[in-house]
CSV table of C-alpha atoms and ligand atoms in Angstrom, one decimal:
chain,number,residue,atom,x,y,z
A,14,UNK,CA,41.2,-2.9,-12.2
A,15,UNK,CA,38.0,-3.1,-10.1
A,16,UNK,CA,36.9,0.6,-8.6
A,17,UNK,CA,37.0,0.8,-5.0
A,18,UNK,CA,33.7,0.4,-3.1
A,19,UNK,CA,34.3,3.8,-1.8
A,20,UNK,CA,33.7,5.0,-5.5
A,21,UNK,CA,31.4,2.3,-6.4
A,22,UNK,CA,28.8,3.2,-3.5
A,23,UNK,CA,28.4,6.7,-5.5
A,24,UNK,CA,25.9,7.6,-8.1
A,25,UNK,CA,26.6,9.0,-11.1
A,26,UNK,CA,25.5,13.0,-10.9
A,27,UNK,CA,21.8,13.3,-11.9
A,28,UNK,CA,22.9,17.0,-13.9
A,29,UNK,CA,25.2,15.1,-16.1
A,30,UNK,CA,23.0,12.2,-16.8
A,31,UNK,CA,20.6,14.9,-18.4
A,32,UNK,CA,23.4,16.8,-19.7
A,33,UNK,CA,24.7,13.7,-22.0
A,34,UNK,CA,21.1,12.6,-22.8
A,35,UNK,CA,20.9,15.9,-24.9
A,36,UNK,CA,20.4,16.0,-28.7
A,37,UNK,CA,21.7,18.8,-30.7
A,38,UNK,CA,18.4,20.8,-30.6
A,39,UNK,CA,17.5,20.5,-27.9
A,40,UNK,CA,16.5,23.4,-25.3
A,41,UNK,CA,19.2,23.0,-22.4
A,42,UNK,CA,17.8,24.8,-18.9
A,43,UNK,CA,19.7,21.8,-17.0
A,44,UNK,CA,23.2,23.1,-16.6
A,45,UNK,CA,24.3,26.0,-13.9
A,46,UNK,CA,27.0,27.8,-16.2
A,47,UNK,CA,26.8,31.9,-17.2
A,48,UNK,CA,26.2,32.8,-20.8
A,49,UNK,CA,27.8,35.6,-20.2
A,50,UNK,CA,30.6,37.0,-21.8
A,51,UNK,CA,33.4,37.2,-18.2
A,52,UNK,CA,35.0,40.9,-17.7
A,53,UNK,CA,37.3,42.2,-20.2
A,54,UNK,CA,40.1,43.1,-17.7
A,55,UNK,CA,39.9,39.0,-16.1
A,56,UNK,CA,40.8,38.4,-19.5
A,57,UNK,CA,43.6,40.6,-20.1
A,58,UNK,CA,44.9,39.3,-17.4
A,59,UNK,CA,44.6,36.0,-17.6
A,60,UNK,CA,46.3,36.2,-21.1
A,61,UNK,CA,48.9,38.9,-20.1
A,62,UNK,CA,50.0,36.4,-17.0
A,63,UNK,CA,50.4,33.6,-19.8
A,64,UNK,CA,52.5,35.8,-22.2
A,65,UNK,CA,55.2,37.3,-19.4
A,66,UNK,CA,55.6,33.7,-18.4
A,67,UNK,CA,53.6,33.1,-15.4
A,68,UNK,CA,52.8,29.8,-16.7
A,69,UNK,CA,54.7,27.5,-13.7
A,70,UNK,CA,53.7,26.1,-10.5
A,71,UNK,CA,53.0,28.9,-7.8
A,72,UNK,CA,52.6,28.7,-3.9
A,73,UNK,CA,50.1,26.2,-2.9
A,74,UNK,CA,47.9,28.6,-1.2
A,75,UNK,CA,47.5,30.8,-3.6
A,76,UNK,CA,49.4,34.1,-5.3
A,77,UNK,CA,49.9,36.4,-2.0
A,78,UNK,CA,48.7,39.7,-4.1
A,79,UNK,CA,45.7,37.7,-5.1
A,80,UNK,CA,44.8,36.4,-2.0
A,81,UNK,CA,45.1,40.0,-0.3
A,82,UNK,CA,43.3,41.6,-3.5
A,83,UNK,CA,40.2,38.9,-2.7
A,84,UNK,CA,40.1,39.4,1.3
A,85,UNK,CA,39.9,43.1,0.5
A,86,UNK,CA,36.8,42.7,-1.8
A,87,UNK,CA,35.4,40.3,0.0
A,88,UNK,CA,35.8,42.1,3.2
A,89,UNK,CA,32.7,43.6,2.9
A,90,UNK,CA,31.1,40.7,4.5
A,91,UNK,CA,33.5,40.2,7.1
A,92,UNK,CA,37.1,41.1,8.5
A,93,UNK,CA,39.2,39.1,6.8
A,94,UNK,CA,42.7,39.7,5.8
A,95,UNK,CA,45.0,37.4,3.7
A,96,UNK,CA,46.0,35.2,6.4
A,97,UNK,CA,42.0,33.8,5.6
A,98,UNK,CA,41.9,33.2,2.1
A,99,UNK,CA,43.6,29.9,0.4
A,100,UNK,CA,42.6,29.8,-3.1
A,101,UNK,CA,41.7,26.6,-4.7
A,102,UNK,CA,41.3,25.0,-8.3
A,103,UNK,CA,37.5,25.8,-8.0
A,104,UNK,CA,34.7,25.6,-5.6
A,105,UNK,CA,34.1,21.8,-5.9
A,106,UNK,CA,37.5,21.5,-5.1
A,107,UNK,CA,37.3,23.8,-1.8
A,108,UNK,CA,34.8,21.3,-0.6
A,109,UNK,CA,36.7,18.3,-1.2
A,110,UNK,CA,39.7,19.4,0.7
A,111,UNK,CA,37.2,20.8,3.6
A,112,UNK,CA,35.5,17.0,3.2
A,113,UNK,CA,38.9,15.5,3.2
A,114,UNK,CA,41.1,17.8,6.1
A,115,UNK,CA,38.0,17.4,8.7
A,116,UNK,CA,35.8,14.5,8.5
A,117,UNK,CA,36.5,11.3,10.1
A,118,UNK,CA,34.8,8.2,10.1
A,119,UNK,CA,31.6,8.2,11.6
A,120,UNK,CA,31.3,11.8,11.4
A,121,UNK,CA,27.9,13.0,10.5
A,122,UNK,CA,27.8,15.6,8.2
A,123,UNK,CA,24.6,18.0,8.2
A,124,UNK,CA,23.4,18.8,4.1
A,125,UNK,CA,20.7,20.3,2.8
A,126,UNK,CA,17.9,17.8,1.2
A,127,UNK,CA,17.3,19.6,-1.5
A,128,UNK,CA,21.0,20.1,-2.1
A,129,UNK,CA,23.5,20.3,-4.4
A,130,UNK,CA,25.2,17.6,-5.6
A,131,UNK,CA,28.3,17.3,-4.2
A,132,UNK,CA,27.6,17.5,-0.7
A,133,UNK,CA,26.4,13.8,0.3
A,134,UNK,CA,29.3,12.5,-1.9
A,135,UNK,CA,32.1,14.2,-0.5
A,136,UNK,CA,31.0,13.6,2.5
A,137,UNK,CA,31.0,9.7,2.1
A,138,UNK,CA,34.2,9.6,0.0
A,139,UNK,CA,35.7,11.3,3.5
A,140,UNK,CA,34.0,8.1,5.5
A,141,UNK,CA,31.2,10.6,7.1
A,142,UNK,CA,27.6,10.1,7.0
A,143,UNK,CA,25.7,12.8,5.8
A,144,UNK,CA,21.8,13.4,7.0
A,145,UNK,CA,19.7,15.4,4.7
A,146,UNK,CA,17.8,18.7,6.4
A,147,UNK,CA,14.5,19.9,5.4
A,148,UNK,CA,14.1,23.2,3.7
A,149,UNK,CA,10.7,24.8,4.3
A,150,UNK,CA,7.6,27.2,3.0
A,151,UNK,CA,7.9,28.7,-0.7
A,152,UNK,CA,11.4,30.5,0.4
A,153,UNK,CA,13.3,27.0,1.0
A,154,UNK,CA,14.5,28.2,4.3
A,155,UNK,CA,16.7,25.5,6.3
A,156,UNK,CA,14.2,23.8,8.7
A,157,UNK,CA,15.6,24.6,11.9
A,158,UNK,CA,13.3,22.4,14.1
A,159,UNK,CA,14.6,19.8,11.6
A,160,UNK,CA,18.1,20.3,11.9
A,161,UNK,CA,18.1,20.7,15.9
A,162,UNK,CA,16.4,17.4,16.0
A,163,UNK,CA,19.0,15.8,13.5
A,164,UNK,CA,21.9,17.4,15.5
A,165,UNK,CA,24.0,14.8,17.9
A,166,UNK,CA,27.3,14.5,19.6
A,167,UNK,CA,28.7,13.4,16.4
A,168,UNK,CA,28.0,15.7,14.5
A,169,UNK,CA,30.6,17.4,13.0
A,170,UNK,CA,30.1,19.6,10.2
A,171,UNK,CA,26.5,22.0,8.8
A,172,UNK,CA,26.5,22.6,5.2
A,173,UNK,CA,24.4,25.9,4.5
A,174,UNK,CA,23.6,27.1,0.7
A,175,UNK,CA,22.9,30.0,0.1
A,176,UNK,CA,21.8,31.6,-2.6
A,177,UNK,CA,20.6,27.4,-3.3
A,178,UNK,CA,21.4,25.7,-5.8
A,179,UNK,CA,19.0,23.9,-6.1
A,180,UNK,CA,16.1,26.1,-4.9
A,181,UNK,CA,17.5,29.7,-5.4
A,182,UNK,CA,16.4,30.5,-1.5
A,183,UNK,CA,18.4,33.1,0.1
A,184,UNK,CA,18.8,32.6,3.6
A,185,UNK,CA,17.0,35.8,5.8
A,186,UNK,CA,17.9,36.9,8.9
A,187,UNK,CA,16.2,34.5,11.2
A,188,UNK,CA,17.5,31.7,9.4
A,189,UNK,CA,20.8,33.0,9.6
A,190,UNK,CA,21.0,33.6,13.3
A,191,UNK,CA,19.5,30.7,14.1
A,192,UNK,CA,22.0,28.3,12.3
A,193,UNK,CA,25.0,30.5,14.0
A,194,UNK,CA,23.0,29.7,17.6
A,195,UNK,CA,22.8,26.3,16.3
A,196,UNK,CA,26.6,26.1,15.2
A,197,UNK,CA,27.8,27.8,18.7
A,198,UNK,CA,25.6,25.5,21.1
A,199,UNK,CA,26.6,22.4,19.7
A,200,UNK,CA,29.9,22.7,18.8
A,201,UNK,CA,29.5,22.1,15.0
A,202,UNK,CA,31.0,24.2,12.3
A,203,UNK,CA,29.2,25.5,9.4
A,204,UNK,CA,30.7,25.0,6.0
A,205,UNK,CA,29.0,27.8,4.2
A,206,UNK,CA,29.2,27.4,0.3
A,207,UNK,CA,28.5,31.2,-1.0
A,208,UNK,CA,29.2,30.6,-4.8
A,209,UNK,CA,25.9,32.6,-6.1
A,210,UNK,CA,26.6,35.3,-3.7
A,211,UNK,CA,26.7,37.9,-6.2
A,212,UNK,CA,22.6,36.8,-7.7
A,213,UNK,CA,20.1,37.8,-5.4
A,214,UNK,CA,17.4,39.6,-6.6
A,215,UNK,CA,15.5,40.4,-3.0
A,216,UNK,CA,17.2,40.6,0.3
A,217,UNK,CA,21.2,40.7,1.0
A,218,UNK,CA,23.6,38.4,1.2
A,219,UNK,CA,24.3,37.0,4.6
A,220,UNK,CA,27.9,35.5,4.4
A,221,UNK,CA,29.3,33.4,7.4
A,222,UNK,CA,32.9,35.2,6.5
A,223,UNK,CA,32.1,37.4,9.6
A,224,UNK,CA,31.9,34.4,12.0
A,225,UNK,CA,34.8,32.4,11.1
A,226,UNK,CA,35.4,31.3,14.7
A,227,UNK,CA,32.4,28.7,14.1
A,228,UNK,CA,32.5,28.7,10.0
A,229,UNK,CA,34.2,28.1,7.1
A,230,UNK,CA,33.3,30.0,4.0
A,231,UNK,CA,33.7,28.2,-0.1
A,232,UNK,CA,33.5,30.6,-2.7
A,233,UNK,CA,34.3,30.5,-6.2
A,234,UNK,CA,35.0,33.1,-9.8
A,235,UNK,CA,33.4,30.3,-11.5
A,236,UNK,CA,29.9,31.9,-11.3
A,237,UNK,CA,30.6,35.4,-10.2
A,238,UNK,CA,32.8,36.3,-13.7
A,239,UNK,CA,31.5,33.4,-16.2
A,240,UNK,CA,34.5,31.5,-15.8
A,241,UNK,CA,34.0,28.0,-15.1
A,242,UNK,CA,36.2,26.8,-17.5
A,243,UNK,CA,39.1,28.3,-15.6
A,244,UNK,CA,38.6,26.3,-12.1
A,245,UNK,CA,39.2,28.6,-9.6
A,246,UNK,CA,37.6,29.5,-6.4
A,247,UNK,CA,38.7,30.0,-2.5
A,248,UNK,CA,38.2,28.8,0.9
A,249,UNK,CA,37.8,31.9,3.6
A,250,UNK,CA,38.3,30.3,7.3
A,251,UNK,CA,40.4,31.1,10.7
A,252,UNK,CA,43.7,31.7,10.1
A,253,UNK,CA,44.4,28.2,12.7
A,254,UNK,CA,43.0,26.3,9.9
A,255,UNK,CA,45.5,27.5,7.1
A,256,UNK,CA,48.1,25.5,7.8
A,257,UNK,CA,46.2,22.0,7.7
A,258,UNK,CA,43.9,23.0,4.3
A,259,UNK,CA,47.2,24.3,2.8
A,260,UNK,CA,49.0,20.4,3.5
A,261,UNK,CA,46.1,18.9,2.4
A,262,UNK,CA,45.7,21.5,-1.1
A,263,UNK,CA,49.1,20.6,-1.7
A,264,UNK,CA,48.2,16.6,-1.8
A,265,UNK,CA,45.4,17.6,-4.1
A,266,UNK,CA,46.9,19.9,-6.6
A,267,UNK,CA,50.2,21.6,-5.2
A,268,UNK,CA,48.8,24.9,-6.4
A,269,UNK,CA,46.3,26.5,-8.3
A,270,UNK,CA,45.7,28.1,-11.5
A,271,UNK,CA,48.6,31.0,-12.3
A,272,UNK,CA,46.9,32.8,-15.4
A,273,UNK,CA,43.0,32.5,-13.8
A,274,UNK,CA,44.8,34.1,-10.4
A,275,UNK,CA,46.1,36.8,-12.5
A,276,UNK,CA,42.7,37.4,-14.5
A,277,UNK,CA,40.7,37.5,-11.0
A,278,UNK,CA,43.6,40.0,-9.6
A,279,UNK,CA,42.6,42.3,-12.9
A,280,UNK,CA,39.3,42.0,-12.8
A,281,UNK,CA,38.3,42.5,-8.9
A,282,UNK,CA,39.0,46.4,-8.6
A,283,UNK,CA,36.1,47.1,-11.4
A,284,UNK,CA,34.0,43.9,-10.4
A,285,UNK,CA,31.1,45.7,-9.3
A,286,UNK,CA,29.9,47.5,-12.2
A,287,UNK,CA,30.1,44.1,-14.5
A,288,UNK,CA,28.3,42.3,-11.3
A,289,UNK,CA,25.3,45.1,-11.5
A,290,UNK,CA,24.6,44.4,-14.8
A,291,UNK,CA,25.0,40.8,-15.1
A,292,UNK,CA,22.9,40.5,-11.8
A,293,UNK,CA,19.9,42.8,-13.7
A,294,UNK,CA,20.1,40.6,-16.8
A,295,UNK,CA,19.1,37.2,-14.7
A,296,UNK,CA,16.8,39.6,-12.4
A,297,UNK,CA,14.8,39.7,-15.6
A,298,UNK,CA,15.1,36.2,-16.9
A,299,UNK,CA,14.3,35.3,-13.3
A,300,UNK,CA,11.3,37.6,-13.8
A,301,UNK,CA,10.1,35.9,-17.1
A,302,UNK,CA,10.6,32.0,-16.0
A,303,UNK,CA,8.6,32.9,-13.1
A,304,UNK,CA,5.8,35.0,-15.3
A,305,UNK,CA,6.0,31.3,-17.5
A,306,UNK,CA,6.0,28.8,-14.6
A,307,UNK,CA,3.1,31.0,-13.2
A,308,UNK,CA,0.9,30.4,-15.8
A,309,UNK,CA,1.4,26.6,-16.1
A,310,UNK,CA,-1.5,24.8,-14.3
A,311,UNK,CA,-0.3,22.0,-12.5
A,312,UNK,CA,3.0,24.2,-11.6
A,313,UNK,CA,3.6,25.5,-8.5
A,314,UNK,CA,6.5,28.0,-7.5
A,315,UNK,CA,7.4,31.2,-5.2
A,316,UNK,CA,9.8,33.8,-7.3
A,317,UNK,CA,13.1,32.4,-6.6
A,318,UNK,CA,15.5,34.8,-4.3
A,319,UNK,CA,19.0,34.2,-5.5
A,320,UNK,CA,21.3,32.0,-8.1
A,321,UNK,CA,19.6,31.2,-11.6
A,322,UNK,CA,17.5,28.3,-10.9
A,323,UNK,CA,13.9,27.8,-10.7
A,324,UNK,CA,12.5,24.8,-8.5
A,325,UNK,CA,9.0,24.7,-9.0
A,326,UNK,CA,7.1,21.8,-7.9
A,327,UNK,CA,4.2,19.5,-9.9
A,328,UNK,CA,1.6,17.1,-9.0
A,329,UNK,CA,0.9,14.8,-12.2
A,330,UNK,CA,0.8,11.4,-10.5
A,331,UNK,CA,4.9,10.7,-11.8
A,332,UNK,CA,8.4,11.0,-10.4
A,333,UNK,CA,10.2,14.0,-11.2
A,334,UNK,CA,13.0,11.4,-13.4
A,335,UNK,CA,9.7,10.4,-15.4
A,336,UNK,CA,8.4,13.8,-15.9
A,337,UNK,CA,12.0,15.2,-17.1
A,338,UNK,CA,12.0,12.2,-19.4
A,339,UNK,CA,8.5,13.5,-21.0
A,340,UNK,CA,10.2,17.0,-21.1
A,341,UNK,CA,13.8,15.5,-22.8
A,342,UNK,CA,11.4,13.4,-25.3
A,343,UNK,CA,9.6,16.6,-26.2
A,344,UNK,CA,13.4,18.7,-26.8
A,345,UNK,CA,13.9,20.4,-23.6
A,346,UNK,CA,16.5,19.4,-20.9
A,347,UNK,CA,16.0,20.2,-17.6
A,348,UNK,CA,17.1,18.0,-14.3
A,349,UNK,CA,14.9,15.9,-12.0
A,350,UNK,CA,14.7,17.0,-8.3
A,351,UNK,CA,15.2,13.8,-6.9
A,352,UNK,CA,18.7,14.3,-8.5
A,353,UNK,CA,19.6,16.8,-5.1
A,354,UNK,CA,18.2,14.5,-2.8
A,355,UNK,CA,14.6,12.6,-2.0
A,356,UNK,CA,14.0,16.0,-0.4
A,357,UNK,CA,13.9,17.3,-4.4
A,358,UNK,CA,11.5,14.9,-5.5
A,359,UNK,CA,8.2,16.4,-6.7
A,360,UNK,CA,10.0,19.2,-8.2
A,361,UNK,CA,12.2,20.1,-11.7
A,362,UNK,CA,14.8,22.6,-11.8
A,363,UNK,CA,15.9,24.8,-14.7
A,364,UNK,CA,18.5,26.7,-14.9
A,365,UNK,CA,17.7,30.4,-16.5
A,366,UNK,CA,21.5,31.1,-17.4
A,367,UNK,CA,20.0,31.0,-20.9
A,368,UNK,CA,18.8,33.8,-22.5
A,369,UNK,CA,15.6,34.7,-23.1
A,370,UNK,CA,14.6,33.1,-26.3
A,371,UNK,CA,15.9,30.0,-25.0
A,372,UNK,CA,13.4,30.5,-21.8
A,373,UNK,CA,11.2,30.6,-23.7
A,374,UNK,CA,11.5,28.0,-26.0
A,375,UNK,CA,11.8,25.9,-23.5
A,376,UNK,CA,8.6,27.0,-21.3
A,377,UNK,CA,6.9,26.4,-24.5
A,378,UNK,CA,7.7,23.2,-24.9
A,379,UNK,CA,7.0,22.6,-20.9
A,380,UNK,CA,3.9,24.3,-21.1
A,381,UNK,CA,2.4,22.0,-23.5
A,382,UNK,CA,4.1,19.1,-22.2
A,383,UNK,CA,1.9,19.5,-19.1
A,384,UNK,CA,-0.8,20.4,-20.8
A,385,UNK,CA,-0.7,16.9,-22.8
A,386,UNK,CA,0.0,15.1,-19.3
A,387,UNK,CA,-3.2,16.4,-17.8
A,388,UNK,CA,-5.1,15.5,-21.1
A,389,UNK,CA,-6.0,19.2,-21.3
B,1,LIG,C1,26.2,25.3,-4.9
B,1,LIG,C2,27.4,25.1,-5.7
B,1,LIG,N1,28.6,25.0,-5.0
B,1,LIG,C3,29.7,24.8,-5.7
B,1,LIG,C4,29.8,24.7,-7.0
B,1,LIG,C5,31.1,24.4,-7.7
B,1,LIG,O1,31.5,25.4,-8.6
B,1,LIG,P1,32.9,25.5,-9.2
B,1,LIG,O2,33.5,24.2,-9.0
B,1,LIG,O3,32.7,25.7,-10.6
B,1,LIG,O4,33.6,26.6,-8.5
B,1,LIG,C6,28.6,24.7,-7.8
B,1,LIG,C7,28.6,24.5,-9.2
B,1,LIG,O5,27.6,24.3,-9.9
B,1,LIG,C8,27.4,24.9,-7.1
B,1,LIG,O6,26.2,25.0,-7.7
């Protein structure tokens, strides 16, 4: 059967390229997954929902005492109740139904260049057009000249990221008000994917889940409790726009994940402790990448703010597909810039969910890498 051009015009993901190019010892910084061990209680109760039988299909938005136990933790950032929270089999999956339930044809679509991934595809797969925005200085804030230039009367839809995957930039306060003066003037609705929320290592979280009458908020346990094998994350938005992301989660999955539900709904009431320390152990593998990348000549890169990614950039007269080639050659896996966008070109990322002898490991074998590049 012959794919449909709708699937055909999309690449491949350039994480997964890398991630299947690995040998067996090689150094892997290139995927964004948690080493860590997830909470005891999530799996208690993921395991105790399995054994008394809650092993069936449940309501398509989500468990009501789970989606009442997440709006209460999460209302910390914003007033919202139960009435705003659908969960979903995962954060990528929050985004396509978002992609899916709003954009229409010709709808342009506002995404981050650097980005991650999935943004320009889902918005294409919906029939929208999506138009990378510039992130600027060492911080990788959201240009906002840029994006008031690039905004017109079709456009639909602002993607904001942050703590960044790709960049780890954490939006600041300017940033953030601008965007919401951005979202109100023009009509547009942000789509704010918080999924590193909990890593930030300077400044605060600034979540869009207290202005859902102009944003829509993905989040996702994948991250937060080192759980991405158990595909379950959330959409926080006005309670109008329940009843339209609920048909269309229905279409997609007809509900979500009973024993992960059940493992969030233990774990959430003694979330913070586990969150402090696993946010202190990448604090200091965030610390030593940066020490590392700091001390490569021919590297270039501002502490990162938030998530576990470093995105330092290079200047060695290659593409950033060549110079992770040299890198993978030389046993260490790390992903390409130009992989989130043309905007990401010039730069590598590696992910420092690793721990620290894997760091580095692989900062050795970057170090001399460069160090041979630039006949040193
Ligand atoms: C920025 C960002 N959003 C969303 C996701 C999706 O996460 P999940 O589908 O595991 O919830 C990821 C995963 O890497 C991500 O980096």
């Amino acid at each position: 059967m012959k794919v449909s051009h709708r699937l055909e015009s999309i690449p491949v993901s350039g994480i997964r390229k890398m991630f299947d190019l690995a040998g067996p010892d090689t150094i892997n910084l290139g995927l964004g997954e948690p080493d860590l061990a997830p909470p005891e209680a999530a799996k208690e109760g993921a395991i105790r929902a399995i054994e008394s039988g809650k092993n069936k299909y449940g309501p398509t938005a989500g468990t009501p005492a789970v989606r009442a136990a997440v709006a209460e933790w999460f209302s910390r950032f914003g007033n919202v109740g139960a009435g705003n929270i659908m969960m979903t089999p995962s954060g990528s999956t929050a985004l396509l139904e978002i992609a899916q339930a709003f954009i229409d044809p010709g709808d342009e679509v506002l995404v981050p260049d650097p980005g991650f991934v999935m943004y320009d595809p889902l918005t294409r797969l919906a029939g929208g057009r999506p138009v990378g925005y510039g992130l600027t200085g060492g911080d990788f804030q959201p240009d906002i000249e840029d994006i008031k230039a690039k905004i017109t009367d079709r456009t639909k839809i602002i993607v904001v990221n942050s703590p960044s995957n790709p960049t780890g930039g954490v939006l600041d306060a300017a940033s953030y008000d601008a965007l919401s003066d951005i979202a109100e003037d023009s009509g547009a609705t942000i789509v704010s994917d918080e999924v590193y929320h909990c890593y930030i290592y300077e400044g605060e979280h600034r979540s869009f889940m207290s202005k859902l009458d102009r944003a829509v908020v993905v989040n996702s346990f994948s991250k937060m409790m080192a759980v991405t094998g158990w595909r379950l994350g959330f959409i926080c938005a006005d309670e109008s726009l329940m009843p339209d992301l609920i048909k269309m989660q229905y279409h997609v999955c007809a509900s979500v994940n009973m024993p992960s539900e059940y493992g969030v709904l233990n774990a959430l009431p003694e979330l913070d402790g586990y969150l402090k320390e696993s946010c202190e152990t990448f604090r200091k593998r965030r610390d030593l990448i940066s020490e590392r990348i700091g001390d490569i000549k021919g590297l270039s890169m501002t502490p990162p703010r938030g998530a576990f990614y470093a995105f330092p950039s290079f200047d060695l007269g290659m593409s950033s597909v060549e110079l992770a080639g040299e890198l993978l050659r030389d046993g260490l896996v790390c992903t390409p810039g130009s992989a989130f966008g043309a905007g990401g070109e010039g730069h590598l990322r590696f992910s420092y969910a690793a721990d620290e002898s894997k760091i580095n490991a692989g900062m050795d074998i970057l170090e001399s890498t460069i160090k041979r590049l630039r006949r040193e």
